[in-house]
Tab-separated table of C-alpha atoms in Angstrom:
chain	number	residue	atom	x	y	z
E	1	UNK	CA	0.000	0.000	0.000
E	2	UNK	CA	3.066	2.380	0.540
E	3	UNK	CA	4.107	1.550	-2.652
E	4	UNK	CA	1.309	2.567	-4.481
E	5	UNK	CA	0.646	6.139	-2.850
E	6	UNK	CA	4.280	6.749	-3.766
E	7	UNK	CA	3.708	5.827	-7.157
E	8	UNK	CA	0.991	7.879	-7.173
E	9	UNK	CA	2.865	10.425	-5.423
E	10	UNK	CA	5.208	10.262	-8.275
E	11	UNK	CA	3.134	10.424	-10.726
E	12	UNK	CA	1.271	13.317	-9.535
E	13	UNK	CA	5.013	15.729	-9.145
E	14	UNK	CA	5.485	14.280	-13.219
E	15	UNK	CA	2.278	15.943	-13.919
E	16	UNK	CA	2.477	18.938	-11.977
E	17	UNK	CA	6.159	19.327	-14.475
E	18	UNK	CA	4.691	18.819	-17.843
E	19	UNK	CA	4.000	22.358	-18.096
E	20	UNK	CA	7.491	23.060	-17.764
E	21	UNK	CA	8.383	20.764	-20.549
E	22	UNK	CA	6.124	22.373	-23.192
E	23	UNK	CA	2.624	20.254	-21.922
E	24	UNK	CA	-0.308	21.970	-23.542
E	25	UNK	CA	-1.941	22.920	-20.234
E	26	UNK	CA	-5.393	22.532	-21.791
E	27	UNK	CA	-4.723	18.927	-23.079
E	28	UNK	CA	-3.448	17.772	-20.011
E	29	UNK	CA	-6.283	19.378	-18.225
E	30	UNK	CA	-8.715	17.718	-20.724
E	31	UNK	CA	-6.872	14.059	-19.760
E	32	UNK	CA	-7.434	14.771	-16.237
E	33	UNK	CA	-10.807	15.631	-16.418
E	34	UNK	CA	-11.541	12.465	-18.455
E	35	UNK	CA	-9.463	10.155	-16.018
E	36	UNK	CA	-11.586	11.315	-13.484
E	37	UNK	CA	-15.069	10.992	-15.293
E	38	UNK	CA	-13.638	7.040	-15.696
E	39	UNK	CA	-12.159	6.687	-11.801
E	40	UNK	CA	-15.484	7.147	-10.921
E	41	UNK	CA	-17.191	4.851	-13.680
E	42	UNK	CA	-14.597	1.764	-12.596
E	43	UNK	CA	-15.389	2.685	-8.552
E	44	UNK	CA	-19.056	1.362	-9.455
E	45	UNK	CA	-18.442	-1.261	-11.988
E	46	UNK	CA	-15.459	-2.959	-11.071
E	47	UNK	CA	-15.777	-2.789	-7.102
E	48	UNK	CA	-19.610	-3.614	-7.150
E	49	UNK	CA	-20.473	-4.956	-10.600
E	50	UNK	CA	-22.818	-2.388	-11.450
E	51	UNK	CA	-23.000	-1.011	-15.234
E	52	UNK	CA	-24.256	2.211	-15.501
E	53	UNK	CA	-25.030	3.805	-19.182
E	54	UNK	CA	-26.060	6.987	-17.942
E	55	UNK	CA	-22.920	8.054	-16.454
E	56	UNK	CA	-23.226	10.983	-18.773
E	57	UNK	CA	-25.745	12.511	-17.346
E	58	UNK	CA	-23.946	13.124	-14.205
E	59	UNK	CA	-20.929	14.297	-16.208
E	60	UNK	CA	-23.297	16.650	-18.425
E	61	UNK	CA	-25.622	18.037	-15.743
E	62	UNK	CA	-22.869	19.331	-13.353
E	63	UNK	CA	-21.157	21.133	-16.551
E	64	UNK	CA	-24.567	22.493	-17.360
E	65	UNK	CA	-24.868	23.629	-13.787
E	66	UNK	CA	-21.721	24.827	-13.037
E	67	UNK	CA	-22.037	27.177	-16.275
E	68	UNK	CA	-25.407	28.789	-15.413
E	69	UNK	CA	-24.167	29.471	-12.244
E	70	UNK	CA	-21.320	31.226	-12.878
E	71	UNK	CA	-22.636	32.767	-15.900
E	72	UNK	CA	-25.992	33.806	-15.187
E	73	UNK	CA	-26.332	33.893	-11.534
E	74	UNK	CA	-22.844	35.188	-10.791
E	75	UNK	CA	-21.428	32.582	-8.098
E	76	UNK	CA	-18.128	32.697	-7.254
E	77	UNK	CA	-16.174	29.723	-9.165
E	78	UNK	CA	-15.324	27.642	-6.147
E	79	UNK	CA	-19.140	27.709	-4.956
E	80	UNK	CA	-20.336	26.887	-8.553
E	81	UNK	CA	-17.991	23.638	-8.764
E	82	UNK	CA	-19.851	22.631	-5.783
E	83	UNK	CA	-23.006	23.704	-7.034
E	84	UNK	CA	-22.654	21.483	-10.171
E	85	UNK	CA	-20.762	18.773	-8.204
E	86	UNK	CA	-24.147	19.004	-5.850
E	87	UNK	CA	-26.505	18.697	-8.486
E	88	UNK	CA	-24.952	15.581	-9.950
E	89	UNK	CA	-25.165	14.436	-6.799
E	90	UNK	CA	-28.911	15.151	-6.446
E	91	UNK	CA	-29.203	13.148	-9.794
E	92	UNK	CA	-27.323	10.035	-8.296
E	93	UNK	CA	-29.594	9.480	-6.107
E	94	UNK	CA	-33.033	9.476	-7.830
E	95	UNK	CA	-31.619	7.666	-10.673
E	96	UNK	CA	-29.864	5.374	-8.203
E	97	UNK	CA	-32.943	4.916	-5.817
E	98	UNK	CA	-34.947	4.125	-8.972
E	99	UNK	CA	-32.495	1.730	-10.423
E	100	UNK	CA	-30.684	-0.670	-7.780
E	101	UNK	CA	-33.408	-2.654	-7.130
E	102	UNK	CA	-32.465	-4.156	-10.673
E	103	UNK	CA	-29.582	-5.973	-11.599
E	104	UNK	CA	-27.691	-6.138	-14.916
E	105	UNK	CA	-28.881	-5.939	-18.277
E	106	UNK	CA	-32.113	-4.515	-16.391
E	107	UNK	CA	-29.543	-1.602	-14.253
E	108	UNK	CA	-28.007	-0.630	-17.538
E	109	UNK	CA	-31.366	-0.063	-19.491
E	110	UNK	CA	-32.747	1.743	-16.607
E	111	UNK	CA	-29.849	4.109	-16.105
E	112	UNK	CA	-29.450	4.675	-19.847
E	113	UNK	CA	-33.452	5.401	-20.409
E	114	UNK	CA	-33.230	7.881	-17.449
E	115	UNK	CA	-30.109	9.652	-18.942
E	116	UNK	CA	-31.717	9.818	-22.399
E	117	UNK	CA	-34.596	11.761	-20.691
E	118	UNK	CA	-32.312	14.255	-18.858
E	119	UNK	CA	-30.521	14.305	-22.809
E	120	UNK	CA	-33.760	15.551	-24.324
E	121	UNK	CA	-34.273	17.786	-21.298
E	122	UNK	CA	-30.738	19.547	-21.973
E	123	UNK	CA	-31.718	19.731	-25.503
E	124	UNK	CA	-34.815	21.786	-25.006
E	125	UNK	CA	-34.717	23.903	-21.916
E	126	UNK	CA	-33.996	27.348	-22.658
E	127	UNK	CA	-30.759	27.276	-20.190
E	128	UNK	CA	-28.485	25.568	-22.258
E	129	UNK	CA	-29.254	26.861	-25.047
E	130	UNK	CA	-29.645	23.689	-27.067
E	131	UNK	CA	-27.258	22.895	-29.758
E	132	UNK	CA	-25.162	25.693	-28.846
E	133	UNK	CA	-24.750	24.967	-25.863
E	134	UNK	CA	-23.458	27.301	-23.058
E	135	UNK	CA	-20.628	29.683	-23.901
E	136	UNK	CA	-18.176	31.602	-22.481
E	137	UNK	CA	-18.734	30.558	-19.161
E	138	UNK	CA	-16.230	33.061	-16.438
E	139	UNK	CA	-13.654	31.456	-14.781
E	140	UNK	CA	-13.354	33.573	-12.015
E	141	UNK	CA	-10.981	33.364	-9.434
E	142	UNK	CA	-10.284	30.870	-5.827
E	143	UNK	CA	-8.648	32.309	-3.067
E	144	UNK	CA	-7.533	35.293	-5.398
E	145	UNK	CA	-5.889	33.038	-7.772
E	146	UNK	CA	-6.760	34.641	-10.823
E	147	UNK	CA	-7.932	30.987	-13.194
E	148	UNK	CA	-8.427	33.021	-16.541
E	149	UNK	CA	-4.528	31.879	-16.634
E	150	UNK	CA	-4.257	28.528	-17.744
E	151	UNK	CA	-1.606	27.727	-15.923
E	152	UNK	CA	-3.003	28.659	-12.754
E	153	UNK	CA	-6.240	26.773	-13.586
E	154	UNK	CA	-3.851	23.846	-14.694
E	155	UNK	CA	-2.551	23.232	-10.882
E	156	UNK	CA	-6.215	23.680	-9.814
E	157	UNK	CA	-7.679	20.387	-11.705
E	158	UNK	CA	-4.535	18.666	-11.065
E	159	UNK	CA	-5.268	19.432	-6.878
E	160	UNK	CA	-9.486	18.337	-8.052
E	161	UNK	CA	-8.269	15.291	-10.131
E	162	UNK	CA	-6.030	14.121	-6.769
E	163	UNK	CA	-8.376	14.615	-4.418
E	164	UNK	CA	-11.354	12.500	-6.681
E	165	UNK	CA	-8.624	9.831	-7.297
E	166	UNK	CA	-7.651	9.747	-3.472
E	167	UNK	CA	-11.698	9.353	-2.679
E	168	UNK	CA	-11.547	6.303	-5.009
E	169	UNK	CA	-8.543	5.003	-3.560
E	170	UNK	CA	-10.057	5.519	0.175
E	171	UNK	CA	-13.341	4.457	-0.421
E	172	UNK	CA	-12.057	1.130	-2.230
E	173	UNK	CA	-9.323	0.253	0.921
E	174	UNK	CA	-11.978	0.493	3.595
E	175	UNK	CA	-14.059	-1.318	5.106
E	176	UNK	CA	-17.101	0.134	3.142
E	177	UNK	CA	-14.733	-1.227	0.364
E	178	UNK	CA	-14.697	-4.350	1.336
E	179	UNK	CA	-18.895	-4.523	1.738
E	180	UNK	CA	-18.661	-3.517	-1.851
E	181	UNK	CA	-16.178	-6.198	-2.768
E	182	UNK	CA	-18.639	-9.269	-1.205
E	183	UNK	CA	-21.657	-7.809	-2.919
E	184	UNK	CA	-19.945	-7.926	-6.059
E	185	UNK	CA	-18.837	-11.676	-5.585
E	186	UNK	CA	-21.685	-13.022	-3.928
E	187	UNK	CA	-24.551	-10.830	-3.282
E	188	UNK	CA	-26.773	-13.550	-1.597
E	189	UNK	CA	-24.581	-13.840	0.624
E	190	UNK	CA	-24.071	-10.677	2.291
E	191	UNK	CA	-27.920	-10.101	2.349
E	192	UNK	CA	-27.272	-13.582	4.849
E	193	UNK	CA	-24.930	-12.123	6.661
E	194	UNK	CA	-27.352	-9.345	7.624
E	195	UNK	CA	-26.068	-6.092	4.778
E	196	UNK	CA	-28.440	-3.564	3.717
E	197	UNK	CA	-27.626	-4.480	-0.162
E	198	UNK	CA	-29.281	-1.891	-1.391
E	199	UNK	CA	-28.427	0.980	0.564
E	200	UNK	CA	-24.845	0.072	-0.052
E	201	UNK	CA	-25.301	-0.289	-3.937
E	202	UNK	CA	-27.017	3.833	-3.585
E	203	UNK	CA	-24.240	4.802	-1.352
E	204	UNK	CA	-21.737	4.149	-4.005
E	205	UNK	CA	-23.573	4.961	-7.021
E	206	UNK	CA	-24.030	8.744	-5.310
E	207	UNK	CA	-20.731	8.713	-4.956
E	208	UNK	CA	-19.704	7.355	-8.228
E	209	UNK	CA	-22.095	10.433	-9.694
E	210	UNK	CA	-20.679	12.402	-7.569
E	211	UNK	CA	-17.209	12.465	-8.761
E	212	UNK	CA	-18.669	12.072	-12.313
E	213	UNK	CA	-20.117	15.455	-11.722
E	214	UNK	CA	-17.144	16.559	-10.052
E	215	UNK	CA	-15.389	16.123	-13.520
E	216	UNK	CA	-17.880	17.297	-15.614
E	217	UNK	CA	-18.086	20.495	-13.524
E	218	UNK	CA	-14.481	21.132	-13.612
E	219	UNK	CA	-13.912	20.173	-17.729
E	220	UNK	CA	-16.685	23.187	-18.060
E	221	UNK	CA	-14.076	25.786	-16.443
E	222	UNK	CA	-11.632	24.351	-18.590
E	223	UNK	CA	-13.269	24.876	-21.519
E	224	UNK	CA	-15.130	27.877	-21.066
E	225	UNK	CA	-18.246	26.080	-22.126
E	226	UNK	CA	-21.288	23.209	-21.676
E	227	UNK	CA	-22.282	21.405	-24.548
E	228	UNK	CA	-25.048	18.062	-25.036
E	229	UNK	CA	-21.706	16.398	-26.440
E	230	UNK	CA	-21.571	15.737	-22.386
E	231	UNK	CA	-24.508	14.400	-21.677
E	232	UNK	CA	-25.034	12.408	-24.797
E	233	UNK	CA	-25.165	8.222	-24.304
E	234	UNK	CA	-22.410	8.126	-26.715
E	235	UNK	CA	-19.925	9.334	-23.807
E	236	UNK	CA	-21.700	6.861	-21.446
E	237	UNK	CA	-19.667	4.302	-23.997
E	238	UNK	CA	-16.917	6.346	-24.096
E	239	UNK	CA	-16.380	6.390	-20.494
E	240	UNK	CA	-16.439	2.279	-20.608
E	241	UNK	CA	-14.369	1.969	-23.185
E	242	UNK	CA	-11.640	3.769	-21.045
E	243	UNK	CA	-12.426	1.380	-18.093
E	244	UNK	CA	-12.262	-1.200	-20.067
E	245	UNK	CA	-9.201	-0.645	-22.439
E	246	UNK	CA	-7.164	0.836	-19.345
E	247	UNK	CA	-7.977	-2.337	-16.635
E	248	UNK	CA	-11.026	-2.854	-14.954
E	249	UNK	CA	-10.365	-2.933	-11.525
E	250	UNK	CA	-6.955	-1.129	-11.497
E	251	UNK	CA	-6.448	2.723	-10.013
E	252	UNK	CA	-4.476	3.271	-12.952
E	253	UNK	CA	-5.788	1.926	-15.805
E	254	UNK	CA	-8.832	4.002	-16.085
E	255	UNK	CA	-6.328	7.239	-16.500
E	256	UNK	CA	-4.567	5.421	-19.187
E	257	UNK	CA	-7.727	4.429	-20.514
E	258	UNK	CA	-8.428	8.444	-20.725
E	259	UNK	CA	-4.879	8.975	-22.025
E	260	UNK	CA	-5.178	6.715	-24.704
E	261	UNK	CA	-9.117	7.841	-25.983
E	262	UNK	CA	-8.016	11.537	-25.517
E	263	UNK	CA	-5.109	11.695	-27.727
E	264	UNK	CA	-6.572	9.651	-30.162
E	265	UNK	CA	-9.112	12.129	-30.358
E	266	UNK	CA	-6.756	14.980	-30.915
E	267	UNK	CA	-4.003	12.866	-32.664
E	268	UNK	CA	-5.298	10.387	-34.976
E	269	UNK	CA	-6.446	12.565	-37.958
E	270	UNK	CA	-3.248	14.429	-38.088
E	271	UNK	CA	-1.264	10.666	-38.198
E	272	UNK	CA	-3.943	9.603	-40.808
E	273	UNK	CA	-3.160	12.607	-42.780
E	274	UNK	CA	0.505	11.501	-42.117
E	275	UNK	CA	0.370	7.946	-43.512
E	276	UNK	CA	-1.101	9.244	-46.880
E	277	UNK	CA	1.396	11.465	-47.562
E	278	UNK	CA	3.849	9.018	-46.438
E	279	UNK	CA	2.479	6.172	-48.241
E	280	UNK	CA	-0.013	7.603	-50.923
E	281	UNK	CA	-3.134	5.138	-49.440
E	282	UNK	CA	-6.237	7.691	-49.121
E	283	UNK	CA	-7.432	4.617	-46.734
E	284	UNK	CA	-5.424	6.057	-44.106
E	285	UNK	CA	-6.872	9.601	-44.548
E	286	UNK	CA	-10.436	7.935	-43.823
E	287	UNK	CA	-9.038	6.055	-40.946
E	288	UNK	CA	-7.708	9.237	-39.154
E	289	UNK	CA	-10.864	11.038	-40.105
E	290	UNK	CA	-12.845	8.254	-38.254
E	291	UNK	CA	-11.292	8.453	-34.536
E	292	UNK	CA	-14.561	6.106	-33.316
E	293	UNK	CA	-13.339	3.347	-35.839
E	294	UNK	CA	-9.783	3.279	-34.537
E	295	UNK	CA	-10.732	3.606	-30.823
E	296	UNK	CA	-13.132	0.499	-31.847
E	297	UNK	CA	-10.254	-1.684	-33.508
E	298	UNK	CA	-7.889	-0.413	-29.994
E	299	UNK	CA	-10.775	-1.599	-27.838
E	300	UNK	CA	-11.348	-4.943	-29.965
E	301	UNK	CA	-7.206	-5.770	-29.913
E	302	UNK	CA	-7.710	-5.109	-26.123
E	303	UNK	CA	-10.462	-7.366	-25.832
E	304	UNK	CA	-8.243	-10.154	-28.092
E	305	UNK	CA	-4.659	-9.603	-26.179
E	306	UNK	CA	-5.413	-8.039	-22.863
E	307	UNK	CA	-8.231	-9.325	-21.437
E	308	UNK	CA	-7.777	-7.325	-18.125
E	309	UNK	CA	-7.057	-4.391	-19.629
E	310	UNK	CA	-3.821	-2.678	-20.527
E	311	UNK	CA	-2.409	-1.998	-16.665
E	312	UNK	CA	-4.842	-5.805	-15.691
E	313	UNK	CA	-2.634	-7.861	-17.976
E	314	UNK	CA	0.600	-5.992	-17.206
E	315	UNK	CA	0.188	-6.532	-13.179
E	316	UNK	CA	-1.437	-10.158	-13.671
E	317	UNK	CA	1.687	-11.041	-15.792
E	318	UNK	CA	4.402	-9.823	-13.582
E	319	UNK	CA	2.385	-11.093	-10.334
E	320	UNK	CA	2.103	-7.584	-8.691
E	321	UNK	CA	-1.481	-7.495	-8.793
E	322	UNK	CA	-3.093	-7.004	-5.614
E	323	UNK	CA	-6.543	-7.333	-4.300
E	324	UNK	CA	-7.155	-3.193	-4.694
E	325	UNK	CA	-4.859	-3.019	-7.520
C-alpha cells in the first residue's frame, strides 16, 4: 500500500512538471478531467459490478450547472464547482434509488433510459441553449488566484483530479470497500450475513455520480463552455471503453484508458493525414478522419490480447497485482 501512494505520489510531481516541458496545459487538463469521469465509472463497476449507461448525465448536468451558475447567476467559481458537483449528486440518487433494485442488463437499461430523458431535457430547456450549448462561461478566481490563466487553472484540476482519485482510492481500501467487494462476488450472501444491499449499492452509485459530476463540472471551467456532447449516451460508452481498455479494476488503468481515448481524439487525424502522404493510401486519410473506428479496432485488440485491460494484464503477468490493484 506504501508503494502505491508513492507511485501515485510520483506520478502526480510528473504531472504537476509537464508544463514546464512544453505540456499543452489545456490537453493535459482535458486528460485529467476524463481520467476522473472514468475513476469514478470503474469505482461502481469494477468494485460492485454495477454497469451504468447513464454516467453521462452526471458528467453533463454538473457542466450544465456549473455554467449557469457562474454565468448567469454570478457565483463565485469555487461555490459553482460545488453547485454542479451538488446537483450531480442530487441526480445520483433518484436515478440510483430508482435503479438498484435491478440488476444487470435490467440496471443498464434503466440508467441509460433515465439519462436519455435528462438528454432531451438539456436539448430543449432554454438554459443551455440547445445545440449551442453554453458559452463563455467566467472562470473567475479561488482564493484570489486569478484561473483566466491557464496555468493557474492547470494546478487547480490537477489538486481536483487528486483529491477524486484519493476518494476512489479511500473508499475502495476500507471497510465500506470491502462490503462492496462481497456484494460484487456473492450478493446472496451478504444479504445472509445481515447487509443492507441496497443501501450500499445507492451509497456508491451517489458517490460514483458524484465524482462524475465533479469532472464534468471542472472540464466546463476548462473549456469555457457546456455542450449536449456531455450528456449524450455516446460518452456513457466512451467512459467504458476507457475502463475497459485501461484495466477494470486497477487505479491506474482508467487514467490510461483516458490517455489513450483523448489523444486519439486529438491525434489520430493528423497521423492519418501523415500515412497518406507518407504512403499515398487515401485509406489512411479515412481512418484518421474516423477516430470512433480506430478507438473500436484499440478496444477490440484489447479485448483479443489483454483481457484485463492494458495496466490488468501488465500486473497479472508480472504477479504484482493485488486485491485493490
Amino acid at each position: 500500500m506504501n508503494r502505491q501512494l508513492a507511485l501515485y505520489l510520483v506520478i502526480a510531481i510528473v504531472i504537476a512538471l509537464l508544463p514546464a516541458v512544453g505540456a499543452y496545459p489545456i490537453f493535459i487538463m482535458k486528460i485529467m478531467c476524463y481520467a476522473l469521469f472514468a475513476c469514478a465509472f470503474n469505482l461502481l463497476l469494477a468494485y460492485t459490478g454495477l454497469l451504468s449507461f447513464g454516467h453521462a448525465a452526471f458528467l453533463g448536468g454538473a457542466a450544465y450547472a456549473t455554467g449557469h451558475s457562474l454565468a448567469v447567476w454570478g457565483f463565485p467559481t469555487l461555490l459553482g464547482l460545488l453547485f454542479g458537483t451538488g446537483v450531480a449528486a442530487i441526480l445520483g440518487l433518484v436515478m440510483g434509488a430508482l435503479a438498484i433494485r435491478r440488476s444487470g442488463i435490467y440496471f443498464a437499461m434503466i440508467t441509460l433510459a433515465m439519462a436519455q430523458m435528462i438528454f432531451f431535457y438539456f436539448l430543449q430547456a432554454p438554459f443551455t441553449h440547445g445545440e449551442d450549448g453554453l458559452q463563455g462561461i467566467p472562470r473567475g478566481s479561488i482564493f484570489g488566484i486569478d484561473l483566466s490563466n491557464d496555468l493557474n487553472l492547470y494546478y487547480l484540476v490537477l489538486i481536483i483530479f487528486a483529491f477524486g482519485f484519493m476518494v476512489c482510492w479511500r473508499t475502495v481500501n476500507s471497510p465500506f470497500g470491502q462490503v462492496l467487494k462481497a456484494l460484487r462476488e456473492n450478493e446472496d450472501r451478504a444479504v445472509s450475513l445481515g447487509y443492507d444491499v441496497a443501501r450500499f449499492k445507492l451509497l456508491v452509485f451517489v458517490i460514483s455520480a458524484t465524482l462524475a459530476g465533479l469532472a464534468g463540472a471542472t472540464k466546463s471551467l476548462v473549456f469555457v463552455s457546456a455542450t449536449l456532447s456531455d450528456a449524450t449516451w455516446q460518452m456513457s460508452g466512451l467512459v467504458i471503453l476507457m475502463t475497459l481498455i485501461g484495466g477494470l479494476g486497477t487505479f491506474l488503468g482508467p487514467v490510461l484508458g483516458a490517455l489513450i481515448v483523448v489523444v486519439l481524439e486529438n491525434k489520430v487525424g493528423e497521423f492519418g493525414h501523415f500515412l497518406t502522404q507518407l504512403t499515398g493510401i487515401g485509406w489512411f486519410r479515412v481512418l484518421g478522419e474516423s477516430v470512433t473506428m480506430v478507438i473500436g479496432l484499440i478496444f477490440i485488440l484489447c479485448v483479443m490480447l489483454f483481457r484485463r485491460g492494458i495496466i490488468g494484464e501488465i500486473l497479472h503477468r508480472y504477479g504484482t497485482r493485488k486485491a485493490t490493484a
